[in-house]
Coordinates of C-alpha atoms in Angstrom, one line a residue:
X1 CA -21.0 -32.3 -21.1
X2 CA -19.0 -29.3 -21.5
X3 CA -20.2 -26.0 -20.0
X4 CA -19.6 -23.9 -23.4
X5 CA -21.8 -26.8 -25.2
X6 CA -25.1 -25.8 -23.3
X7 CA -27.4 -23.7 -25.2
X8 CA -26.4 -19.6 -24.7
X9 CA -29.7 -19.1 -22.8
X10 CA -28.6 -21.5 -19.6
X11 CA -24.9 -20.2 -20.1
X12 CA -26.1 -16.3 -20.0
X13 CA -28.5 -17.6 -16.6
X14 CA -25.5 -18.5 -15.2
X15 CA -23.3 -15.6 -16.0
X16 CA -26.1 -13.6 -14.5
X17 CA -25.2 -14.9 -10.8
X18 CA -21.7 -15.1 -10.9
X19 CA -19.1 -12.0 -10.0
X20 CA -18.4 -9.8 -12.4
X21 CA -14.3 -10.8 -11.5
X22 CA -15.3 -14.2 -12.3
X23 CA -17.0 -13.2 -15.5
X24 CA -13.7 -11.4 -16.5
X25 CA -11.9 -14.3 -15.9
X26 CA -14.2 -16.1 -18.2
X27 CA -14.0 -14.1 -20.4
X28 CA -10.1 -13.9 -20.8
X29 CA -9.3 -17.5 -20.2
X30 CA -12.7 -19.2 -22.6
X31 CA -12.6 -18.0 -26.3
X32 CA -16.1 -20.0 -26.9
X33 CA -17.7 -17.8 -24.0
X34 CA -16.5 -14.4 -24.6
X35 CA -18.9 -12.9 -26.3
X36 CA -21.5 -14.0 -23.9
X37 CA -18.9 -12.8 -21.0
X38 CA -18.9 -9.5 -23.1
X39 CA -22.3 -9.2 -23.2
X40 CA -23.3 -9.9 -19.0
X41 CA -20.1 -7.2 -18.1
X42 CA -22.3 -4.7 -20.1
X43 CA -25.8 -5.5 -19.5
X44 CA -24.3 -4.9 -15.2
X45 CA -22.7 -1.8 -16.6
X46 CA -25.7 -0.4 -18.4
X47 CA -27.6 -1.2 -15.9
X48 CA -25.3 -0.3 -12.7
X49 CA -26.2 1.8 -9.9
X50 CA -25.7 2.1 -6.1
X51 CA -26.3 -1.3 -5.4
X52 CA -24.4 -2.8 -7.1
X53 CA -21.2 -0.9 -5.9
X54 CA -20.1 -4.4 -4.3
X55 CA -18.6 -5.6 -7.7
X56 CA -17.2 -2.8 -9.4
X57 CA -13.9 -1.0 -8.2
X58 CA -14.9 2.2 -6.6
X59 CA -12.5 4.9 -8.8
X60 CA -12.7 8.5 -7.6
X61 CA -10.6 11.5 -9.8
X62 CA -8.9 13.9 -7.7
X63 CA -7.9 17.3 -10.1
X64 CA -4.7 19.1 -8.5
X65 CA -3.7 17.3 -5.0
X66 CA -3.6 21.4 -4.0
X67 CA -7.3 21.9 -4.7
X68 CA -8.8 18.7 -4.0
X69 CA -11.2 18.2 -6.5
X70 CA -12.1 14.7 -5.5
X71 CA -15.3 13.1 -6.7
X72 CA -16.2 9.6 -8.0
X73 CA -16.7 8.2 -11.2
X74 CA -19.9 6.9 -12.1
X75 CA -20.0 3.9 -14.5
X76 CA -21.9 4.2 -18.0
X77 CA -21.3 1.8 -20.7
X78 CA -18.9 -0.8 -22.1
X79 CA -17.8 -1.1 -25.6
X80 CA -17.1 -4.9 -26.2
X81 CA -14.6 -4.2 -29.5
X82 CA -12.3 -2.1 -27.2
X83 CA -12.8 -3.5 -24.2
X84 CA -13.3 -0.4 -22.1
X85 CA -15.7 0.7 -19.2
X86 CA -16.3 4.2 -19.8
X87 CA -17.2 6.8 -16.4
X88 CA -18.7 9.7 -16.1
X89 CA -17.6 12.6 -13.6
X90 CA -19.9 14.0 -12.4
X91 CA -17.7 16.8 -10.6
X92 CA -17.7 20.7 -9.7
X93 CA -15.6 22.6 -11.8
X94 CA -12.2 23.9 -10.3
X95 CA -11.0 27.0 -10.4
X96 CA -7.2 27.9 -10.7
X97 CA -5.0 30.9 -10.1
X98 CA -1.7 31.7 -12.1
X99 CA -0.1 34.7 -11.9
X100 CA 1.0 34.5 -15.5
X101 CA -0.3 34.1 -18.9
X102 CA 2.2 30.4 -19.0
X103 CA 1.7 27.0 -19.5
X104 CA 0.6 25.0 -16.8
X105 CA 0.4 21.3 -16.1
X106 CA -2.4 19.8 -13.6
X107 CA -1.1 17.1 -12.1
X108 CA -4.4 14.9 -11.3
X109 CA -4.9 11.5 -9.5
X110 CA -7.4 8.2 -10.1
X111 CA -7.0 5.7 -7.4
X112 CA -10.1 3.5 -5.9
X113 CA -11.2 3.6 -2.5
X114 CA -9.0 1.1 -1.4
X115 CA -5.8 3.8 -2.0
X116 CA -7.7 6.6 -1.0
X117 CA -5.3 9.5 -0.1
X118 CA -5.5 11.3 3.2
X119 CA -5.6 14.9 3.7
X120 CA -1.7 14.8 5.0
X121 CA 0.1 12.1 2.8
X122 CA -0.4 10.8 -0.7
X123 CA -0.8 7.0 -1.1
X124 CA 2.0 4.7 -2.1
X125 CA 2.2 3.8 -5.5
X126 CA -0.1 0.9 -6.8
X127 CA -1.9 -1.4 -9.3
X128 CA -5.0 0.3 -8.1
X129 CA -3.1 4.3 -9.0
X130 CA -3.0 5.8 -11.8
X131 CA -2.1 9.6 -13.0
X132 CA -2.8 12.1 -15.9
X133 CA -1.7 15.2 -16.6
X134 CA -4.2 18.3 -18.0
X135 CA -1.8 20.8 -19.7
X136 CA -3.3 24.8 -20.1
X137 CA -1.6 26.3 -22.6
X138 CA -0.1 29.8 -23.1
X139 CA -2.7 32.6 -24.7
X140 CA -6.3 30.5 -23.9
X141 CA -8.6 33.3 -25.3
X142 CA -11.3 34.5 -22.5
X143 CA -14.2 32.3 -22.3
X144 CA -13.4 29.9 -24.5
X145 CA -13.6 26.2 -23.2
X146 CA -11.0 23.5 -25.0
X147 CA -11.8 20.3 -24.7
X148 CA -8.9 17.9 -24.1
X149 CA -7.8 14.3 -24.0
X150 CA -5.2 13.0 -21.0
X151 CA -3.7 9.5 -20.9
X152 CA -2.1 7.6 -17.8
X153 CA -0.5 4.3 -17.5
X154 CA -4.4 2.1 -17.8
X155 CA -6.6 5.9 -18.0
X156 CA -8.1 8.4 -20.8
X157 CA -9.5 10.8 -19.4
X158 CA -12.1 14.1 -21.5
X159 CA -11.6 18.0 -19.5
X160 CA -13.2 20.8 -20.2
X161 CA -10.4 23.6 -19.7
X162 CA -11.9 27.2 -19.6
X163 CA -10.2 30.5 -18.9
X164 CA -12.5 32.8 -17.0
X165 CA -12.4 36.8 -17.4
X166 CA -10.1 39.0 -16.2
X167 CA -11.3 40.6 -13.0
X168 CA -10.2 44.9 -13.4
X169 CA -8.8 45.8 -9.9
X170 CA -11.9 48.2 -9.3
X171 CA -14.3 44.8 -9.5
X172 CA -11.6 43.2 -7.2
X173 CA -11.0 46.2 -4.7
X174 CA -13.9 48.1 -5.3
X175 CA -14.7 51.2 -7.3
X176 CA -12.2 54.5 -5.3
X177 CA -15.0 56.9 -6.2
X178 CA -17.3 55.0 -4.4
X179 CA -14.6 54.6 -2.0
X180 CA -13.9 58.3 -1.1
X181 CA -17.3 59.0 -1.2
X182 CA -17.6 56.9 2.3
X183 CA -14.4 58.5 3.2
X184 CA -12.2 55.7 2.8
X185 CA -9.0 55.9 0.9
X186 CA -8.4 53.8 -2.2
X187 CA -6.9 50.4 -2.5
X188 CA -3.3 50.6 -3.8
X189 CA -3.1 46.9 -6.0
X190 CA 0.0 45.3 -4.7
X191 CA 0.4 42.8 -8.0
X192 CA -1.8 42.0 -11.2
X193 CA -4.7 40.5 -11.2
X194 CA -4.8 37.1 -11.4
X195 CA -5.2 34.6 -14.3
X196 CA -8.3 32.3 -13.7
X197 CA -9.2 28.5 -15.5
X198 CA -12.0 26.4 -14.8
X199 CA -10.9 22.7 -15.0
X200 CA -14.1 20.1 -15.3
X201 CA -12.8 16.4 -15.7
X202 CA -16.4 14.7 -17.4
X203 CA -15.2 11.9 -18.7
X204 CA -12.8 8.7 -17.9
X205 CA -11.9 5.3 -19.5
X206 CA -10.4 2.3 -18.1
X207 CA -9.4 -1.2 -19.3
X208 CA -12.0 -4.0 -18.5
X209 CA -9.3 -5.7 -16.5
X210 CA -9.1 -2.8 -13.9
X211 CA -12.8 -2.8 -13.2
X212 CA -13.7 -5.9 -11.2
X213 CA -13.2 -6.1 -7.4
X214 CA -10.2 -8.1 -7.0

């Protein structure tokens, strides 16, 4: 008897115990099981938490290698049609100085554990990297937030890019009446205040064939 010819209860029993990179193999290789397959890798997803780390590859997104905006992503569903396992971020926003009113790119990281980089050299490149680039734009209007799509090689990524207020120089330096008034002399600003965006990565999706432990 043919495995696929037993009835889809025993099949999705045995599903239930096997690795998820198994599954995915399954899945690829057995047209007569993949919608069972399908069905097991998101029932784990939906269902995923902390202990069941040990079959999932552990992604983290770092924003900007210069502020280190490193958290990890937290699986959430998978749509069967597309084939994606979709992350949440659940991450601090980061702020970011520009002198200038400009365009910017943010060059941002997604590597699992495995290539975690250390604080004095980036990983090599790998299967297991990928990169994405957020772009601010020239004239972002003051507390506004635009949302915006980023694609690597195997990742989309959702950010939230916000550009905060203007600090005047007296909120920066502090008031020169106030100032005098204590007998100290007022701060002389030495350059423009600076331009400042929050950057909040919330989302990421990844191919079903980057998400089991390999």
């Amino acid at each position: 008897m043919q495995f696929e010819s037993l009835p889809p209860e025993i099949i999705a029993h045995v599903l239930h115990y096997l690795p998820i990179k198994d599954i995915v193999l399954i899945e690829q290789v057995c047209k007569q099981l993949q919608s069972l397959s399908l069905w097991e890798i998101g029932r784990r997803i939906q269902c995923y938490d902390a202990s069941m780390e040990h079959w999932m590859e552990h992604w983290n997104v770092l924003v900007s290698k210069v502020h280190s905006g490193q958290t990890k992503a937290i699986p959430t569903h998978f749509d069967p049609k597309s084939k994606q396992v979709y992350y949440s971020i659940p991450m601090d926003p980061i702020e970011i100085n520009t002198m200038f009113d400009h365009k910017r790119l943010i060059h941002c990281s997604v590597f699992n554990n495995n290539n975690e980089p250390s604080s004095s050299t980036p990983p090599p490149p790998s299967p297991t990297q990928d990169g994405f680039t957020l772009t601010v734009e020239q004239g972002m209007v003051e507390g506004k937030t635009v949302e915006v799509e980023a694609r690597g090689e195997v990742c989309e990524v959702h950010a939230a890019l916000t550009r905060l207020p203007t600090l005047s120089h007296s909120a920066l330096m502090g008031d020169p009446k106030a100032l005098l008034l204590r007998g100290q002399p007022p701060l002389i600003p030495l350059a423009p205040s600076p331009y400042t965006y929050k950057v909040k990565v919330t989302e990421m999706r990844l191919p079903l064939s980057h998400v089991s432990v390999h």
